[in-house]
mmCIF file of C-alpha atoms in Angstrom:
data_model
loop_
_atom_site.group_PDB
_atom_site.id
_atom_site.type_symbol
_atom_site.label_atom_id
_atom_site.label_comp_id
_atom_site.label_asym_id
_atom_site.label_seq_id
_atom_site.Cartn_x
_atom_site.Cartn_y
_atom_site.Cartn_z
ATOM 1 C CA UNK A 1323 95.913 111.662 70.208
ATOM 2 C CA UNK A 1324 94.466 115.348 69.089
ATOM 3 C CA UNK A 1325 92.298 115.295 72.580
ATOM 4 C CA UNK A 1326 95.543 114.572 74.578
ATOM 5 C CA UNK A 1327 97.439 117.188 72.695
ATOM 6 C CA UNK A 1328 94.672 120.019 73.147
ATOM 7 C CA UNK A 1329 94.595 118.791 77.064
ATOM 8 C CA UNK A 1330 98.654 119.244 77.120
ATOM 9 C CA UNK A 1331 98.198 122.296 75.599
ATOM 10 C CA UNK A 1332 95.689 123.329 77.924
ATOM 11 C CA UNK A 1333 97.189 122.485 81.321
ATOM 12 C CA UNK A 1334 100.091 124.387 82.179
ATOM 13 C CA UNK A 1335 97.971 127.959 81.568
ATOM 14 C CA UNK A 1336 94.862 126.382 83.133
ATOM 15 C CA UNK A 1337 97.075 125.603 86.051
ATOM 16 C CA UNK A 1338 98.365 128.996 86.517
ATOM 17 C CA UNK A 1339 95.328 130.866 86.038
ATOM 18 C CA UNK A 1340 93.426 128.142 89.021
ATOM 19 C CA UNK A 1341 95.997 130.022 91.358
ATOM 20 C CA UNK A 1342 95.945 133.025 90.514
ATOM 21 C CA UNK A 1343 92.225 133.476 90.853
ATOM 22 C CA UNK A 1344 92.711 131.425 94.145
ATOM 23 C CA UNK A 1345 91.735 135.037 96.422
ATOM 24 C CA UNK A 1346 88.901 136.116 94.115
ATOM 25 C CA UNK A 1347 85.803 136.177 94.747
ATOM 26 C CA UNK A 1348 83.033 133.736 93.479
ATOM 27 C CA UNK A 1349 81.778 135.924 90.601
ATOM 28 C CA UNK A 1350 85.104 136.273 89.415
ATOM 29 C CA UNK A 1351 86.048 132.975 89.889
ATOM 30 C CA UNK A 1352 82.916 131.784 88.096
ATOM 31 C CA UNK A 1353 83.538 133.453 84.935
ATOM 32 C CA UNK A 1354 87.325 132.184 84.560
ATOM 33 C CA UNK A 1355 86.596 128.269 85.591
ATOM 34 C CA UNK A 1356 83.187 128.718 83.181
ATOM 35 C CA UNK A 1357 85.551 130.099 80.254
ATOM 36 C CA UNK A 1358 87.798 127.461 80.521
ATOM 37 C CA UNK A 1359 85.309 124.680 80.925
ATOM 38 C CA UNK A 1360 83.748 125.823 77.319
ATOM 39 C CA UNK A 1361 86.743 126.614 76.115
ATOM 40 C CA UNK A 1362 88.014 123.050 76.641
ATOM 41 C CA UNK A 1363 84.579 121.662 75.072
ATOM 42 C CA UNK A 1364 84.772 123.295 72.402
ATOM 43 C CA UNK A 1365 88.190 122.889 71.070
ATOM 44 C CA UNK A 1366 87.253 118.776 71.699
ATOM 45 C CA UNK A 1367 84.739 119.265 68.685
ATOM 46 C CA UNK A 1368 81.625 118.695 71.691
ATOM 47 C CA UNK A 1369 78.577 121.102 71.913
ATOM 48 C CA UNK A 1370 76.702 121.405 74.715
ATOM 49 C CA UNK A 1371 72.595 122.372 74.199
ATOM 50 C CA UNK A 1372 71.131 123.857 77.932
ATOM 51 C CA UNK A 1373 67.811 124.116 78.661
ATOM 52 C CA UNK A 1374 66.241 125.447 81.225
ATOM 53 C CA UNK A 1375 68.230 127.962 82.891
ATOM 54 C CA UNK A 1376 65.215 130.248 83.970
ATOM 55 C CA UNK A 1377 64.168 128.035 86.637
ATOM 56 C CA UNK A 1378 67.491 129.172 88.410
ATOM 57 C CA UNK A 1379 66.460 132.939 88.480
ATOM 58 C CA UNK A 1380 66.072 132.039 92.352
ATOM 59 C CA UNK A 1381 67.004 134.250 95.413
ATOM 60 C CA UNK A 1382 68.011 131.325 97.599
ATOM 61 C CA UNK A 1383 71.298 129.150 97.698
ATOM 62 C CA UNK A 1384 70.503 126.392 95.072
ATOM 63 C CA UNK A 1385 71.614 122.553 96.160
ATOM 64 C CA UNK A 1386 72.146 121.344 92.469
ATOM 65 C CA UNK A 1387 70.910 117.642 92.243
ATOM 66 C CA UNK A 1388 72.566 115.756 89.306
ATOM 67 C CA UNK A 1389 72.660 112.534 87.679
ATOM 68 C CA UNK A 1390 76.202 111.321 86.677
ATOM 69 C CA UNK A 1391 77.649 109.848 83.713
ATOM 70 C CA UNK A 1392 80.792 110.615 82.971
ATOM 71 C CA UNK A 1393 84.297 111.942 84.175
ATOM 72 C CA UNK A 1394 83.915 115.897 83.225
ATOM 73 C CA UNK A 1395 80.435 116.384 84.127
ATOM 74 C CA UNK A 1396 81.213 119.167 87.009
ATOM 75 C CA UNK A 1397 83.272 120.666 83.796
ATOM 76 C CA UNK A 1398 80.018 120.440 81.904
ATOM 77 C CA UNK A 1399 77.524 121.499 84.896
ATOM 78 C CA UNK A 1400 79.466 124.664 85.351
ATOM 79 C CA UNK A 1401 79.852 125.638 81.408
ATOM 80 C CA UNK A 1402 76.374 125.862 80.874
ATOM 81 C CA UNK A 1403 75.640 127.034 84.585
ATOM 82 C CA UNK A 1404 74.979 131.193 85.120
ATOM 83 C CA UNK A 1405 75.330 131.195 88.705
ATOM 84 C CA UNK A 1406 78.908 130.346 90.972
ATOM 85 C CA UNK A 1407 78.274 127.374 92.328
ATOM 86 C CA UNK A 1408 81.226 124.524 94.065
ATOM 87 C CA UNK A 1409 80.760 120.508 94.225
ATOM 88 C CA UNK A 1410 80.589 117.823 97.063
ATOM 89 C CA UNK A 1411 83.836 115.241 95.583
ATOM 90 C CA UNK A 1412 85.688 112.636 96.492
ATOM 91 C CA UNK A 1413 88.558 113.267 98.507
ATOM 92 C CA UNK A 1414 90.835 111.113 95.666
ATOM 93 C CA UNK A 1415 89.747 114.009 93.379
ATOM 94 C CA UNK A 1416 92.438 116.673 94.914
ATOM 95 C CA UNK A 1417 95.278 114.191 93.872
ATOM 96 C CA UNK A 1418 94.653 114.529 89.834
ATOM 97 C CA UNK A 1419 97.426 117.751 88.512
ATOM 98 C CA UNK A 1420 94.868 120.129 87.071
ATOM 99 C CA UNK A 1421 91.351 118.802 88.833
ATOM 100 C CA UNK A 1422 92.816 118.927 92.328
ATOM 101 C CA UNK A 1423 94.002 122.921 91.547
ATOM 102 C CA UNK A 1424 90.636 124.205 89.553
ATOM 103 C CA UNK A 1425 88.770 121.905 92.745
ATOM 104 C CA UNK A 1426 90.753 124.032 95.533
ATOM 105 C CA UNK A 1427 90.343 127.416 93.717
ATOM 106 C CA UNK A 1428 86.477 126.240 93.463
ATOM 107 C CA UNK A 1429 86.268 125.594 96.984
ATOM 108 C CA UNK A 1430 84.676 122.211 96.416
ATOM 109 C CA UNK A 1431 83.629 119.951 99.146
ATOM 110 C CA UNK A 1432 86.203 116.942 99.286
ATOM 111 C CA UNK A 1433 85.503 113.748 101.717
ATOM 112 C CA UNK A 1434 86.390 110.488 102.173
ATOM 113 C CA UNK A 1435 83.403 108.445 101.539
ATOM 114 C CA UNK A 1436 85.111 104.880 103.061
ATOM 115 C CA UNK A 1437 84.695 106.608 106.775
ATOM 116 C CA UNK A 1438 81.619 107.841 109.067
ATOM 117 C CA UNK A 1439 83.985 110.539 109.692
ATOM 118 C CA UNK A 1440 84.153 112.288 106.313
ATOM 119 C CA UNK A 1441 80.337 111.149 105.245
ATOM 120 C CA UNK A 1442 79.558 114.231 108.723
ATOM 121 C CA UNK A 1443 82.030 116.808 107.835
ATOM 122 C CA UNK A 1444 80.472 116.476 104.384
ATOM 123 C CA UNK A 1445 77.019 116.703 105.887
ATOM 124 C CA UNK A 1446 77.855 119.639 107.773
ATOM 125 C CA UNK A 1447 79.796 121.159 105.370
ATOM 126 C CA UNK A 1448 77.742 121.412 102.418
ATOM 127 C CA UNK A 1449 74.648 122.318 105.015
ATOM 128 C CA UNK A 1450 77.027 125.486 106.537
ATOM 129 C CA UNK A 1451 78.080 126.839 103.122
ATOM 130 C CA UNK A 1452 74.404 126.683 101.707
ATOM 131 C CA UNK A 1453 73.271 128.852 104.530
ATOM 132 C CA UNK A 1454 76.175 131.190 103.765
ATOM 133 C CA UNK A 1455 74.492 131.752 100.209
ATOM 134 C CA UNK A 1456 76.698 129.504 98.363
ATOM 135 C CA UNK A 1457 74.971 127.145 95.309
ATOM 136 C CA UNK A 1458 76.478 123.495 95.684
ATOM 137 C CA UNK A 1459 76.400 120.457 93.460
ATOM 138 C CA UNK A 1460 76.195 117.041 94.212
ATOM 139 C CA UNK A 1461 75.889 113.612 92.115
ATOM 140 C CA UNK A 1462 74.080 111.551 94.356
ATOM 141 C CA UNK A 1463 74.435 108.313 92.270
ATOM 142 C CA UNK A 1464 77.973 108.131 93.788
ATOM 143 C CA UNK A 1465 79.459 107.030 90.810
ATOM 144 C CA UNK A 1466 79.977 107.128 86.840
ATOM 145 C CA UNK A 1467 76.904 105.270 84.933
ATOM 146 C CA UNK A 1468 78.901 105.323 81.635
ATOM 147 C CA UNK A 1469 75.502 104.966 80.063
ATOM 148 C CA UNK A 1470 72.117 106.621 80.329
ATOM 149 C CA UNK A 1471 71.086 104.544 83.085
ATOM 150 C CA UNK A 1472 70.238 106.373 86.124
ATOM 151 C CA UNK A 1473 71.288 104.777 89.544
ATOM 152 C CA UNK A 1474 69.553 105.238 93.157
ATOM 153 C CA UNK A 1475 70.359 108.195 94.291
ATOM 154 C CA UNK A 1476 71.923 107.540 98.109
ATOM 155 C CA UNK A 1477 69.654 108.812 100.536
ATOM 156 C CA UNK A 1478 71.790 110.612 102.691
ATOM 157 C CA UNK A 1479 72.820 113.070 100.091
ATOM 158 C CA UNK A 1480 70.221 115.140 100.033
ATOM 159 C CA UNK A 1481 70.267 115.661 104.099
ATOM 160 C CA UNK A 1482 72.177 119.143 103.327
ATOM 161 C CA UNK A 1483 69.398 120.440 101.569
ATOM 162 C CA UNK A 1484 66.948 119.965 104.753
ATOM 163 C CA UNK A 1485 69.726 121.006 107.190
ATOM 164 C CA UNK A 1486 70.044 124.717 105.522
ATOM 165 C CA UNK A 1487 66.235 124.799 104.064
ATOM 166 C CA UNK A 1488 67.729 125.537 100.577
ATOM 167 C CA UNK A 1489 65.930 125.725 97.182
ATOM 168 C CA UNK A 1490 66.958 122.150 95.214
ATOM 169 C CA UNK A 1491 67.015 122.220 91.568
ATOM 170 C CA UNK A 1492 67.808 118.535 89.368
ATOM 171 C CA UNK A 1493 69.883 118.422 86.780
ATOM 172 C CA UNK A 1494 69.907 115.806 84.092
ATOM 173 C CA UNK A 1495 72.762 115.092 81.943
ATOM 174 C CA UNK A 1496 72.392 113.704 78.455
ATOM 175 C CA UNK A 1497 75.382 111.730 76.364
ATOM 176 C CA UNK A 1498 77.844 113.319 79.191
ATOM 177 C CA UNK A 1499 79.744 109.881 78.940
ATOM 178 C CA UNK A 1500 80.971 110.970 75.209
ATOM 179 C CA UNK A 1501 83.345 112.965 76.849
ATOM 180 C CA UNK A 1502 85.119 109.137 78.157
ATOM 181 C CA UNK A 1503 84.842 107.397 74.554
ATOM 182 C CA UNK A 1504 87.157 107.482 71.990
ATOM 183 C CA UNK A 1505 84.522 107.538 69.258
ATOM 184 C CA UNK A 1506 81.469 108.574 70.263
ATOM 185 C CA UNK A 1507 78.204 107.983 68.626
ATOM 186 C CA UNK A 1508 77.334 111.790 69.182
ATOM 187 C CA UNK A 1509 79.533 114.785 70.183
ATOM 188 C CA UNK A 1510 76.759 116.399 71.297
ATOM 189 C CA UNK A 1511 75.498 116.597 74.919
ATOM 190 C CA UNK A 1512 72.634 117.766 76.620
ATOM 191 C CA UNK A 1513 72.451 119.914 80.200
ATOM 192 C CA UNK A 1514 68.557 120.228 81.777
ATOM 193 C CA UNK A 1515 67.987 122.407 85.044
ATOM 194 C CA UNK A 1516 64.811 121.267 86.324
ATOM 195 C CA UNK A 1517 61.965 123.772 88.093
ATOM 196 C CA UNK A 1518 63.011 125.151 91.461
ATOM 197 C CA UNK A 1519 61.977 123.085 94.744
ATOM 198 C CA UNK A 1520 61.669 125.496 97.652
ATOM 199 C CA UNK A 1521 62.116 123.490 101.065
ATOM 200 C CA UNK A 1522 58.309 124.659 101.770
ATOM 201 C CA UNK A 1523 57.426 122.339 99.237
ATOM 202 C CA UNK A 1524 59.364 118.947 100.221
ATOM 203 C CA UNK A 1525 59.910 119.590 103.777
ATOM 204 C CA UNK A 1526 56.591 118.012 104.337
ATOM 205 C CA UNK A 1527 58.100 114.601 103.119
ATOM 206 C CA UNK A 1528 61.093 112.049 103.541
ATOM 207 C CA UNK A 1529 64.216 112.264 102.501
ATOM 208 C CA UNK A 1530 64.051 108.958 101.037
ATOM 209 C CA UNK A 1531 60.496 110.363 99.312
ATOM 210 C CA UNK A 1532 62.562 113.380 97.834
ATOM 211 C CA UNK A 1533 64.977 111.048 96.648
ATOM 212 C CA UNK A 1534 62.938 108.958 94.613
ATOM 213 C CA UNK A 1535 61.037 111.878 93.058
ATOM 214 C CA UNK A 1536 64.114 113.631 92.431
ATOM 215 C CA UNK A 1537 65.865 110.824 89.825
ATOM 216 C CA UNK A 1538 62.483 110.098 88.862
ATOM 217 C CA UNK A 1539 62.224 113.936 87.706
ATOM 218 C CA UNK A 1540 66.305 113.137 86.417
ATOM 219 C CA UNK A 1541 65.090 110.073 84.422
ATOM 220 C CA UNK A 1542 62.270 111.830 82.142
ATOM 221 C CA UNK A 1543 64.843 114.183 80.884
ATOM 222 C CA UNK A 1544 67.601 111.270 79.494
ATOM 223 C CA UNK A 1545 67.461 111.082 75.620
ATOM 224 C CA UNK A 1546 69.601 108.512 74.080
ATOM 225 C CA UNK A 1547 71.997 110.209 71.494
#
């Protein structure tokens, strides 16, 4: 009852402040959305412990590579983030109140993932606003693992990354799936950015090759809470 309260509390400024920053820029943008994001964790009773976040100190656009375990974890991702960054969703996504306005003022990457149709425009997309500079992040499970169990990651998500030659950095997510229970063993959750891989370094192999080594790299990091 106290989290929905907070939440209700939360919405109607969060909502207003999502459109007003609507014709910022990035920067801007990406100090408001991270605010809120901690903002919101913290007054939940959660803590958050990052590690990692010198291997981002990159001058490329960053393709963010992320196992996923529970509803918030873009919310999560971008609170202990440092750089702007937007995320490939689900087209369904834009349809929630408050998610479908922070997701617009974001400039997230929305598709429908039933049809050919919306799998290329996501391709192309995510590819075209890498080489424009922008950092992108992408949960290439596909879905929630509610648990610390991490899922193949589809192939065919990490295509952007070889289309605009950008640097890809994985991200593991510990005890993210708190954030869904009611009484969770641990309020405490854990965000990993992995070393920087520059496309020199896995253009040489598969996409299916990268993707295995990728949630292999994901898996290592997962500590049960």
């Amino acid at each position: 009852i106290l989290r929905l309260i907070i939440l209700g509390l939360l919405v109607i400024p969060s909502w207003i402040h999502a459109l007003l920053l609507r014709k910022k820029d990035k920067f801007k943008i990406n100090v408001s959305v991270k605010r809120w994001c901690s903002i919101v964790i913290s007054l939940l009773g959660y803590k958050l412990n990052v590690k990692g976040l010198e291997n981002i100190n990159v001058d490329k656009s960053i393709y963010f590579v992320s196992n996923h375990q529970g509803t918030f974890d873009p919310a999560i991702i971008i609170a202990a983030c440092n750089v702007p960054l937007s995320f490939i969703s689900k087209v369904e996504n834009l349809k929630l109140p408050l998610i479908g306005s922070w997701s617009l003022t974001l400039g997230n990457i929305h598709f429908d993932r039933s049809a050919r149709e919306g799998n290329i425009h996501m391709l192309r997309e995510s590819a075209r606003r890498l080489k424009a500079g922008d950092n992108m992040l992408i949960f290439p499970e596909g879905t929630r693992s509610k648990c610390d169990n991490v899922s193949e990651f589809k192939v065919g998500s990490i295509q952007p990354a070889y289309l605009s030659k950008a640097t890809i950095i994985p991200v593991t997510l510990n005890n993210s799936y708190a954030f869904d229970q009611s009484k969770p063993k641990s309020k405490l959750m854990g965000v990993t950015f992995g070393k920087p891989i520059p496309y020199e370094e896995y253009k040489k192999f598969s996409q299916e090759e990268v993707s295995v080594y990728l949630r292999d790299i994901v898996k290592k990091e997962i500590i049960e809470c």
